[in-house]
Amino acid sequence: EAARSEFIATAAHELRPPLTTLAGTAMLLASHRRELPETVADEAFDALGRQGERARVLINNMLDLSQMDAQRMAIRMEAVPLAAVVARTRELVIQPEGTALEVSIANCVTALADPGRLEQVLTNLLANAYRYGGPHVRIEAAECEGCVRLAVSDDGPGVPGELVATLFEPFTRGAAVTGTVGSGLGLAISRRLVEACQGRMSYEDRCPHGSRFIVELKAAA
């Protein structure tokens, strides 16, 4: 009960900034739309879009966590070709200008997982690598002894040491990224989805710097 109360309080805290911006900007436009310079009005509409998307992502992630906690999320396990999942994910996540993505996955590498949920996990990992990592991102996968190991790496600053222990807990975000749009729930949800697919998810530092997130799943027979 205490954990649930803390989660609700933290969620309300995270929702307050985007909702406050939405309400304030909407009131400004409603009251002074005809008086505002076009550039100011355009910026206000952009702010509405950004904050609306921020609130939507946070609410959707909270619903996903709620469904998993209540064990109501359906998982459909099947053989999933990882190269195909990565190809779809690359279309969904916009690659920033100046960032290079390298993919090293053989067409024969196939894991046992829910394809939609695995795509959700990979989308979150790739978006995080683009958002917080450096100019080089790499996705690789290989099969070894009945297990498939999928890794998303970047050459950014990496995760601060003090955050590693709580990295996969809800609302964990470093001070250096508090100004970056994100819900603080993506990694928590991703790990739970991987575990629901009977797999494991972990983090390790790269040398000399950077991050690597690893998803281990059973290989499809």
mmCIF file of C-alpha atoms in Angstrom:
data_model
loop_
_atom_site.group_PDB
_atom_site.id
_atom_site.type_symbol
_atom_site.label_atom_id
_atom_site.label_comp_id
_atom_site.label_asym_id
_atom_site.label_seq_id
_atom_site.Cartn_x
_atom_site.Cartn_y
_atom_site.Cartn_z
ATOM 1 C CA GLU A 1 0.000 0.000 0.000
ATOM 2 C CA ALA A 2 2.853 2.376 0.802
ATOM 3 C CA ALA A 3 4.518 1.582 -2.536
ATOM 4 C CA ARG A 4 1.251 2.211 -4.382
ATOM 5 C CA SER A 5 0.764 5.558 -2.626
ATOM 6 C CA GLU A 6 4.322 6.584 -3.500
ATOM 7 C CA PHE A 7 3.771 5.577 -7.145
ATOM 8 C CA ILE A 8 0.550 7.629 -7.373
ATOM 9 C CA ALA A 9 2.226 10.658 -5.787
ATOM 10 C CA THR A 10 5.195 10.426 -8.169
ATOM 11 C CA ALA A 11 2.913 9.962 -11.186
ATOM 12 C CA ALA A 12 0.894 13.027 -10.197
ATOM 13 C CA HIS A 13 4.143 14.988 -9.833
ATOM 14 C CA GLU A 14 5.266 13.915 -13.323
ATOM 15 C CA LEU A 15 1.904 14.783 -14.885
ATOM 16 C CA ARG A 16 1.635 18.222 -13.311
ATOM 17 C CA PRO A 17 4.181 20.071 -15.533
ATOM 18 C CA PRO A 18 2.731 19.065 -18.935
ATOM 19 C CA LEU A 19 -0.863 19.547 -17.781
ATOM 20 C CA THR A 20 -0.039 22.953 -16.276
ATOM 21 C CA THR A 21 1.600 24.019 -19.541
ATOM 22 C CA LEU A 22 -1.343 22.722 -21.570
ATOM 23 C CA ALA A 23 -3.878 24.595 -19.442
ATOM 24 C CA GLY A 24 -1.889 27.835 -19.334
ATOM 25 C CA THR A 25 -1.107 27.870 -23.059
ATOM 26 C CA ALA A 26 -4.713 27.054 -23.974
ATOM 27 C CA MET A 27 -5.960 29.924 -21.803
ATOM 28 C CA LEU A 28 -3.429 32.293 -23.415
ATOM 29 C CA LEU A 29 -4.560 31.340 -26.907
ATOM 30 C CA ALA A 30 -8.229 31.542 -25.997
ATOM 31 C CA SER A 31 -7.881 35.004 -24.452
ATOM 32 C CA HIS A 32 -5.360 36.676 -26.761
ATOM 33 C CA ARG A 33 -5.260 34.657 -29.990
ATOM 34 C CA ARG A 34 -6.108 37.614 -32.244
ATOM 35 C CA GLU A 35 -3.605 39.877 -30.489
ATOM 36 C CA LEU A 36 -0.628 37.537 -30.556
ATOM 37 C CA PRO A 37 2.059 37.844 -33.235
ATOM 38 C CA GLU A 38 2.037 34.899 -35.594
ATOM 39 C CA THR A 39 5.435 33.646 -34.368
ATOM 40 C CA VAL A 40 4.270 33.681 -30.734
ATOM 41 C CA ALA A 41 1.074 31.843 -31.643
ATOM 42 C CA ASP A 42 3.057 29.237 -33.575
ATOM 43 C CA GLU A 43 5.308 28.667 -30.565
ATOM 44 C CA ALA A 44 2.260 28.287 -28.339
ATOM 45 C CA PHE A 45 0.730 25.662 -30.629
ATOM 46 C CA ASP A 46 4.067 23.827 -30.739
ATOM 47 C CA ALA A 47 4.151 23.832 -26.940
ATOM 48 C CA LEU A 48 0.637 22.384 -26.859
ATOM 49 C CA GLY A 49 1.699 19.570 -29.148
ATOM 50 C CA ARG A 50 4.875 18.742 -27.212
ATOM 51 C CA GLN A 51 3.264 18.774 -23.795
ATOM 52 C CA GLY A 52 0.218 16.878 -25.044
ATOM 53 C CA GLU A 53 2.495 14.146 -26.403
ATOM 54 C CA ARG A 54 4.456 14.082 -23.142
ATOM 55 C CA ALA A 55 1.241 13.576 -21.139
ATOM 56 C CA ARG A 56 -0.029 10.928 -23.592
ATOM 57 C CA VAL A 57 3.170 8.870 -23.347
ATOM 58 C CA LEU A 58 3.200 9.070 -19.558
ATOM 59 C CA ILE A 59 -0.458 8.012 -19.252
ATOM 60 C CA ASN A 60 -0.024 5.137 -21.728
ATOM 61 C CA ASN A 61 3.041 3.913 -19.843
ATOM 62 C CA MET A 62 1.199 4.090 -16.528
ATOM 63 C CA LEU A 63 -1.643 2.033 -18.028
ATOM 64 C CA ASP A 64 0.862 -0.554 -19.284
ATOM 65 C CA LEU A 65 2.383 -0.848 -15.803
ATOM 66 C CA SER A 66 -1.072 -1.160 -14.264
ATOM 67 C CA GLN A 67 -2.011 -3.958 -16.656
ATOM 68 C CA MET A 68 1.211 -5.837 -15.929
ATOM 69 C CA ASP A 69 0.803 -5.449 -12.167
ATOM 70 C CA ALA A 70 -2.734 -6.818 -12.453
ATOM 71 C CA GLN A 71 -1.506 -9.585 -14.797
ATOM 72 C CA ARG A 72 -4.021 -8.530 -17.433
ATOM 73 C CA MET A 73 -1.563 -7.996 -20.291
ATOM 74 C CA ALA A 74 -1.807 -10.739 -22.907
ATOM 75 C CA ILE A 75 1.489 -12.171 -24.158
ATOM 76 C CA ARG A 76 1.512 -14.141 -27.436
ATOM 77 C CA MET A 77 4.726 -16.124 -27.761
ATOM 78 C CA GLU A 78 6.012 -17.100 -31.198
ATOM 79 C CA ALA A 79 9.186 -17.333 -33.253
ATOM 80 C CA VAL A 80 10.325 -13.772 -34.026
ATOM 81 C CA PRO A 81 13.044 -12.991 -36.626
ATOM 82 C CA LEU A 82 15.030 -10.221 -34.938
ATOM 83 C CA ALA A 83 16.247 -8.647 -38.192
ATOM 84 C CA ALA A 84 12.615 -7.995 -39.191
ATOM 85 C CA VAL A 85 11.761 -6.469 -35.788
ATOM 86 C CA VAL A 86 14.776 -4.165 -35.992
ATOM 87 C CA ALA A 87 13.827 -3.098 -39.534
ATOM 88 C CA ARG A 88 10.315 -2.128 -38.358
ATOM 89 C CA THR A 89 11.711 -0.301 -35.341
ATOM 90 C CA ARG A 90 14.062 1.759 -37.508
ATOM 91 C CA GLU A 91 11.015 3.018 -39.422
ATOM 92 C CA LEU A 92 9.218 3.989 -36.195
ATOM 93 C CA VAL A 93 12.048 5.839 -34.422
ATOM 94 C CA ILE A 94 13.333 8.961 -36.131
ATOM 95 C CA GLN A 95 17.113 8.858 -36.489
ATOM 96 C CA PRO A 96 18.614 12.216 -35.460
ATOM 97 C CA GLU A 97 20.805 14.064 -37.920
ATOM 98 C CA GLY A 98 24.439 13.355 -37.170
ATOM 99 C CA THR A 99 23.770 9.993 -35.515
ATOM 100 C CA ALA A 100 24.951 6.814 -37.233
ATOM 101 C CA LEU A 101 23.163 3.495 -36.651
ATOM 102 C CA GLU A 102 24.962 0.187 -37.243
ATOM 103 C CA VAL A 103 22.990 -3.075 -37.304
ATOM 104 C CA SER A 104 24.612 -6.495 -37.090
ATOM 105 C CA ILE A 105 21.972 -9.249 -37.065
ATOM 106 C CA ALA A 106 21.906 -12.333 -39.267
ATOM 107 C CA ASN A 107 18.555 -13.149 -40.867
ATOM 108 C CA CYS A 108 18.573 -16.570 -39.199
ATOM 109 C CA VAL A 109 18.582 -15.221 -35.619
ATOM 110 C CA THR A 110 15.109 -15.955 -34.250
ATOM 111 C CA ALA A 111 13.878 -15.542 -30.674
ATOM 112 C CA LEU A 112 10.846 -16.797 -28.806
ATOM 113 C CA ALA A 113 8.825 -13.722 -27.777
ATOM 114 C CA ASP A 114 5.706 -11.663 -28.302
ATOM 115 C CA PRO A 115 6.514 -9.740 -31.528
ATOM 116 C CA GLY A 116 4.538 -6.623 -30.628
ATOM 117 C CA ARG A 117 5.976 -6.401 -27.129
ATOM 118 C CA LEU A 118 9.515 -7.049 -28.331
ATOM 119 C CA GLU A 119 9.096 -4.247 -30.847
ATOM 120 C CA GLN A 120 7.895 -1.996 -27.996
ATOM 121 C CA VAL A 121 11.026 -2.831 -25.989
ATOM 122 C CA LEU A 122 13.375 -2.236 -28.905
ATOM 123 C CA THR A 123 11.637 1.021 -29.803
ATOM 124 C CA ASN A 124 12.217 2.311 -26.279
ATOM 125 C CA LEU A 125 15.869 1.243 -26.241
ATOM 126 C CA LEU A 126 16.615 2.770 -29.650
ATOM 127 C CA ALA A 127 14.805 6.022 -28.782
ATOM 128 C CA ASN A 128 16.815 6.261 -25.546
ATOM 129 C CA ALA A 129 20.083 5.629 -27.396
ATOM 130 C CA TYR A 130 19.265 8.428 -29.838
ATOM 131 C CA ARG A 131 18.109 10.762 -27.064
ATOM 132 C CA TYR A 132 20.819 10.249 -24.462
ATOM 133 C CA GLY A 133 23.684 8.543 -26.321
ATOM 134 C CA GLY A 134 26.461 9.759 -28.556
ATOM 135 C CA PRO A 135 26.830 9.909 -32.354
ATOM 136 C CA HIS A 136 27.183 6.146 -32.821
ATOM 137 C CA VAL A 137 24.480 3.589 -31.999
ATOM 138 C CA ARG A 138 24.747 -0.148 -32.625
ATOM 139 C CA ILE A 139 22.160 -2.941 -32.542
ATOM 140 C CA GLU A 140 23.461 -6.489 -32.617
ATOM 141 C CA ALA A 141 22.116 -9.952 -31.932
ATOM 142 C CA ALA A 142 23.518 -13.452 -31.900
ATOM 143 C CA GLU A 143 22.427 -16.920 -30.839
ATOM 144 C CA CYS A 144 24.455 -19.001 -28.401
ATOM 145 C CA GLU A 145 23.538 -22.275 -26.662
ATOM 146 C CA GLY A 146 19.795 -21.936 -27.023
ATOM 147 C CA CYS A 147 19.735 -18.252 -26.078
ATOM 148 C CA VAL A 148 19.455 -15.113 -28.211
ATOM 149 C CA ARG A 149 21.316 -12.031 -26.980
ATOM 150 C CA LEU A 150 20.111 -8.691 -28.367
ATOM 151 C CA ALA A 151 22.109 -5.572 -27.453
ATOM 152 C CA VAL A 152 21.582 -1.844 -28.083
ATOM 153 C CA SER A 153 24.756 0.185 -27.490
ATOM 154 C CA ASP A 154 25.800 3.825 -27.760
ATOM 155 C CA ASP A 155 28.931 5.885 -27.128
ATOM 156 C CA GLY A 156 27.321 8.580 -24.994
ATOM 157 C CA PRO A 157 28.176 9.488 -21.385
ATOM 158 C CA GLY A 158 26.545 6.352 -19.993
ATOM 159 C CA VAL A 159 24.366 5.979 -16.902
ATOM 160 C CA PRO A 160 25.663 7.689 -13.730
ATOM 161 C CA GLY A 161 26.900 5.119 -11.226
ATOM 162 C CA GLU A 162 24.450 6.187 -8.538
ATOM 163 C CA LEU A 163 21.492 5.391 -10.836
ATOM 164 C CA VAL A 164 22.507 1.931 -12.045
ATOM 165 C CA ALA A 165 20.993 0.084 -9.078
ATOM 166 C CA THR A 166 17.551 1.674 -9.634
ATOM 167 C CA LEU A 167 17.739 2.034 -13.421
ATOM 168 C CA PHE A 168 14.791 -0.288 -14.093
ATOM 169 C CA GLU A 169 12.547 1.148 -11.380
ATOM 170 C CA PRO A 170 9.669 3.517 -12.341
ATOM 171 C CA PHE A 171 10.465 7.232 -12.659
ATOM 172 C CA THR A 172 14.255 6.794 -12.434
ATOM 173 C CA ARG A 173 15.832 9.689 -14.332
ATOM 174 C CA GLY A 174 19.167 11.427 -13.907
ATOM 175 C CA ALA A 175 19.547 15.126 -13.171
ATOM 176 C CA ALA A 176 21.328 15.577 -16.506
ATOM 177 C CA VAL A 177 18.216 14.542 -18.465
ATOM 178 C CA THR A 178 15.425 16.152 -16.447
ATOM 179 C CA GLY A 179 14.966 18.713 -19.214
ATOM 180 C CA THR A 180 14.567 15.992 -21.831
ATOM 181 C CA VAL A 181 11.096 14.723 -22.704
ATOM 182 C CA GLY A 182 10.532 11.276 -21.224
ATOM 183 C CA SER A 183 8.292 9.524 -18.747
ATOM 184 C CA GLY A 184 10.886 7.736 -16.628
ATOM 185 C CA LEU A 185 8.852 4.554 -17.137
ATOM 186 C CA GLY A 186 10.206 3.155 -20.394
ATOM 187 C CA LEU A 187 12.957 0.970 -18.937
ATOM 188 C CA ALA A 188 10.758 -0.311 -16.108
ATOM 189 C CA ILE A 189 8.104 -1.353 -18.622
ATOM 190 C CA SER A 190 10.674 -2.809 -21.027
ATOM 191 C CA ARG A 191 12.202 -5.073 -18.388
ATOM 192 C CA ARG A 192 8.777 -6.327 -17.304
ATOM 193 C CA LEU A 193 7.826 -7.042 -20.907
ATOM 194 C CA VAL A 194 11.052 -8.992 -21.448
ATOM 195 C CA GLU A 195 10.418 -10.967 -18.263
ATOM 196 C CA ALA A 196 6.849 -11.658 -19.428
ATOM 197 C CA CYS A 197 8.455 -13.190 -22.527
ATOM 198 C CA GLN A 198 10.518 -15.432 -20.197
ATOM 199 C CA GLY A 199 13.680 -13.432 -20.800
ATOM 200 C CA ARG A 200 16.078 -11.140 -18.971
ATOM 201 C CA MET A 201 17.125 -7.525 -19.448
ATOM 202 C CA SER A 202 20.261 -5.894 -18.060
ATOM 203 C CA TYR A 203 22.549 -2.895 -18.370
ATOM 204 C CA GLU A 204 26.316 -2.642 -18.560
ATOM 205 C CA ASP A 205 28.764 0.228 -19.040
ATOM 206 C CA ARG A 206 30.827 0.334 -22.204
ATOM 207 C CA CYS A 207 34.553 1.025 -22.165
ATOM 208 C CA PRO A 208 35.744 3.771 -22.271
ATOM 209 C CA HIS A 209 32.230 5.296 -22.138
ATOM 210 C CA GLY A 210 28.704 4.599 -23.262
ATOM 211 C CA SER A 211 25.768 2.332 -22.483
ATOM 212 C CA ARG A 212 24.730 -1.159 -23.491
ATOM 213 C CA PHE A 213 21.281 -2.607 -22.814
ATOM 214 C CA ILE A 214 21.031 -6.363 -23.237
ATOM 215 C CA VAL A 215 17.918 -8.459 -23.828
ATOM 216 C CA GLU A 216 18.300 -12.223 -23.491
ATOM 217 C CA LEU A 217 15.538 -14.482 -24.823
ATOM 218 C CA LYS A 218 15.107 -18.159 -25.591
ATOM 219 C CA ALA A 219 16.040 -19.085 -29.122
ATOM 220 C CA ALA A 220 13.142 -20.319 -31.220
ATOM 221 C CA ALA A 221 13.468 -24.032 -31.931
#
